[in-house]
Structure formats: C-alpha cells, structure tokens
Short mmCIF file of C-alpha atoms in Angstrom, two decimals:
data_model
loop_
_atom_site.label_atom_id
_atom_site.label_comp_id
_atom_site.label_asym_id
_atom_site.label_seq_id
_atom_site.Cartn_x
_atom_site.Cartn_y
_atom_site.Cartn_z
CA UNK A 1 118.63 127.92 163.95
CA UNK A 2 115.87 130.26 162.88
CA UNK A 3 117.96 131.83 160.10
CA UNK A 4 118.35 128.35 158.57
CA UNK A 5 114.67 127.49 158.93
CA UNK A 6 112.92 130.86 158.52
CA UNK A 7 115.56 133.08 156.89
CA UNK A 8 115.87 135.52 159.78
CA UNK A 9 116.79 135.76 163.45
CA UNK A 10 114.03 135.17 166.00
CA UNK A 11 112.07 138.23 167.13
CA UNK A 12 113.35 137.85 170.71
CA UNK A 13 116.95 137.94 169.50
CA UNK A 14 116.35 140.95 167.23
CA UNK A 15 114.68 142.76 170.13
CA UNK A 16 117.36 141.97 172.72
CA UNK A 17 120.46 142.39 170.56
CA UNK A 18 119.16 145.30 168.51
CA UNK A 19 121.63 147.07 166.24
CA UNK A 20 124.46 144.72 167.19
CA UNK A 21 122.80 141.94 165.18
CA UNK A 22 123.70 141.89 161.47
CA UNK A 23 120.73 142.16 159.11
CA UNK A 24 120.03 139.73 156.26
CA UNK A 25 119.32 141.17 152.83
CA UNK A 26 116.34 139.57 151.02
CA UNK A 27 118.80 137.64 148.84
CA UNK A 28 120.82 136.43 151.86
CA UNK A 29 117.65 135.44 153.69
CA UNK A 30 116.44 133.36 150.74
CA UNK A 31 119.90 131.83 150.31
CA UNK A 32 120.24 130.71 153.93
CA UNK A 33 116.60 129.61 154.50
CA UNK A 34 116.37 125.83 154.15
CA UNK A 35 120.03 125.53 153.18
CA UNK A 36 120.80 122.59 155.44
CA UNK A 37 120.46 118.91 154.63
CA UNK A 38 121.30 117.65 158.09
CA UNK A 39 121.85 119.23 161.47
CA UNK A 40 123.73 117.58 164.30
CA UNK A 41 124.32 119.50 167.51
CA UNK A 42 127.04 118.51 169.93
CA UNK A 43 127.38 120.46 173.13
CA UNK A 44 129.12 119.28 176.24
CA UNK A 45 128.05 121.70 178.93
CA UNK A 46 124.80 123.58 179.19
CA UNK A 47 124.53 127.01 180.73
CA UNK A 48 121.42 128.91 181.71
CA UNK A 49 121.67 132.67 181.48
CA UNK A 50 119.48 134.96 183.54
CA UNK A 51 118.93 138.67 183.08
CA UNK A 52 121.18 140.88 185.20
CA UNK A 53 120.43 144.52 185.89
CA UNK A 54 122.80 146.79 184.00
CA UNK A 55 123.71 150.25 185.31
CA UNK A 56 122.97 151.95 181.98
CA UNK A 57 120.50 149.82 179.96
CA UNK A 58 120.54 152.36 177.12
CA UNK A 59 124.22 151.61 176.49
CA UNK A 60 124.10 147.79 176.37
CA UNK A 61 126.88 146.32 174.26
CA UNK A 62 128.48 142.97 173.56
CA UNK A 63 130.67 143.39 176.65
CA UNK A 64 127.54 143.50 178.86
CA UNK A 65 126.51 140.02 177.68
CA UNK A 66 129.17 138.55 179.95
CA UNK A 67 127.30 139.89 182.98
CA UNK A 68 124.56 137.26 182.65
CA UNK A 69 124.16 134.90 185.60
CA UNK A 70 125.21 131.44 184.50
CA UNK A 71 124.23 128.16 186.12
CA UNK A 72 126.40 125.25 185.07
CA UNK A 73 125.01 121.78 184.43
CA UNK A 74 128.19 120.17 185.68
CA UNK A 75 129.38 120.26 189.28
CA UNK A 76 132.72 120.47 191.01
CA UNK A 77 134.19 117.18 192.16
CA UNK A 78 133.88 117.63 195.92
CA UNK A 79 135.43 114.55 197.53
CA UNK A 80 134.23 115.66 200.99
CA UNK A 81 130.56 115.12 200.11
CA UNK A 82 128.93 111.93 201.35
CA UNK A 83 127.88 109.69 198.45
CA UNK A 84 124.19 110.39 199.10
CA UNK A 85 124.80 114.13 198.58
CA UNK A 86 127.06 113.60 195.56
CA UNK A 87 124.21 111.76 193.81
CA UNK A 88 121.92 114.79 194.02
CA UNK A 89 121.95 116.79 190.79
CA UNK A 90 118.70 118.79 190.52
CA UNK A 91 120.17 121.28 188.03
CA UNK A 92 120.94 118.46 185.58
CA UNK A 93 117.42 117.04 185.99
CA UNK A 94 115.96 120.48 185.33
CA UNK A 95 118.19 120.84 182.27
CA UNK A 96 117.13 117.49 180.78
CA UNK A 97 113.48 118.09 181.61
CA UNK A 98 113.41 121.48 179.92
CA UNK A 99 115.61 120.45 177.03
CA UNK A 100 113.59 117.35 176.21
CA UNK A 101 110.30 119.23 176.62
CA UNK A 102 111.41 121.69 173.95
CA UNK A 103 112.69 118.84 171.78
CA UNK A 104 109.27 117.17 172.08
CA UNK A 105 107.59 120.45 171.14
CA UNK A 106 109.83 120.73 168.07
CA UNK A 107 108.93 117.18 167.02
CA UNK A 108 105.22 117.96 167.39
CA UNK A 109 105.78 121.04 165.19
CA UNK A 110 107.28 118.86 162.45
CA UNK A 111 111.01 118.79 163.13
CA UNK A 112 112.43 115.49 161.89
CA UNK A 113 114.44 114.38 164.94
CA UNK A 114 116.27 111.08 164.47
CA UNK A 115 118.00 110.73 167.82
CA UNK A 116 119.15 112.22 171.08
CA UNK A 117 122.12 111.28 173.21
CA UNK A 118 122.52 112.50 176.78
CA UNK A 119 125.95 113.83 177.66
CA UNK A 120 127.39 112.13 179.54
CA UNK A 121 126.74 108.63 180.83
CA UNK A 122 129.62 108.72 183.33
CA UNK A 123 131.73 111.19 185.25
CA UNK A 124 135.12 110.99 183.59
CA UNK A 125 138.36 112.78 182.82
CA UNK A 126 137.62 116.18 181.30
CA UNK A 127 140.41 117.33 178.99
CA UNK A 128 140.48 120.92 180.20
CA UNK A 129 139.75 120.17 183.87
CA UNK A 130 140.99 116.67 184.71
CA UNK A 131 138.84 115.06 187.39
CA UNK A 132 137.84 118.40 188.97
CA UNK A 133 134.32 118.46 187.47
CA UNK A 134 131.56 115.90 187.19
CA UNK A 135 128.99 115.93 184.43
CA UNK A 136 127.77 112.37 184.03
CA UNK A 137 124.41 111.00 185.06
CA UNK A 138 126.31 108.23 186.88
CA UNK A 139 128.74 108.99 189.69
CA UNK A 140 132.14 107.31 189.36
CA UNK A 141 134.00 106.72 192.63
CA UNK A 142 137.60 107.36 191.61
CA UNK A 143 138.86 106.24 195.04
CA UNK A 144 137.08 102.86 195.18
CA UNK A 145 137.82 100.93 192.01
CA UNK A 146 135.76 103.25 189.81
CA UNK A 147 132.48 101.92 191.21
CA UNK A 148 129.47 103.54 189.57
CA UNK A 149 126.32 104.84 191.19
CA UNK A 150 123.31 106.32 189.39
CA UNK A 151 122.75 109.97 190.23
CA UNK A 152 119.21 111.26 190.65
CA UNK A 153 119.37 112.41 187.02
CA UNK A 154 120.03 108.83 185.85
CA UNK A 155 116.94 107.65 187.72
CA UNK A 156 114.93 110.58 186.27
CA UNK A 157 116.21 109.78 182.77
CA UNK A 158 115.31 106.09 183.11
CA UNK A 159 111.79 107.00 184.24
CA UNK A 160 111.48 109.46 181.39
CA UNK A 161 112.50 106.83 178.83
CA UNK A 162 110.11 104.28 180.31
CA UNK A 163 107.20 106.68 179.67
CA UNK A 164 107.87 106.72 175.91
#
C-alpha cells in the first residue's frame, strides 16, 4: 500500500527485492501517490512467511521466494481429533492479535478505518477444498447436526471486542 500512500515501495521491500522491483519515475510516483478514494481488502487465508537460508544468497531470484516457510491460518479437518483438541487454534489467535495490533497502530497514525470483519465466523464448505479445511472461529460438527462450538479464537475475539 505504500506506493498508494507515499509514492514508493517501502524501504524493506526495496532492500529485500532489490533489482527485481520495478522503479517509479518521479511522474509515476506523483501519479500513484494518493490516487485511491477507498480501499477494501478481502483476503481469505493468511500466511506467515519466514526467512529460509538459500544456498547462494547472491543469486536470489523470484523463484527463491517460494522457499519461504509458510504457516497457514486454516487447519486440516481432522475428524480423529477429540472436540477439545479441535477447538485449539493458537495460530489463528496469533494472526488476529498481530493483525489487529497493526490495524490499531495504523488508526493511531491517522488511517481512516471504517470497519473490520473477521474471516470466517464458521467452518464451512471451501470451494477449492470441500470440507477438508477449517478456517472459522467456530467449529462446526458436520457429523452431529452441524452443532457449533466456539474455538479458542472465538473466545479470544470476544474478549478483545469487550475491551474496546
């Protein structure tokens, strides 16, 4: 988003991506800076990427980007887990905690945020994966009349909302 707010890529991105990153001319930078009236982000699955050692760091290219360690915010639907275990989702809690902390920081720095919606309220049918993954903050028991149980992240989210 920095090109749209500041007219250039963030320093960290310029440093890490180097020559692979296109450069803005002065005219392009001025044209893109502040060019949005509204921004709505919609993302369904969050990934964290961690640095991975590369055999030849001098020769890093776009193809090396795929070597990053990724931690998914959804989990596989493991029907062998006891309900108590299935309700544990510390990665999702960490995701929401970090994400909302940075959102709060952005608001304090003057970003005009009008709303936030957590994805997703319930485990449900995922178009590309059927019922093989779970990503809701509430567990849906597909085998017992679709009963719903709050995961630890739902309890965390409720407590978070009650603070504000």
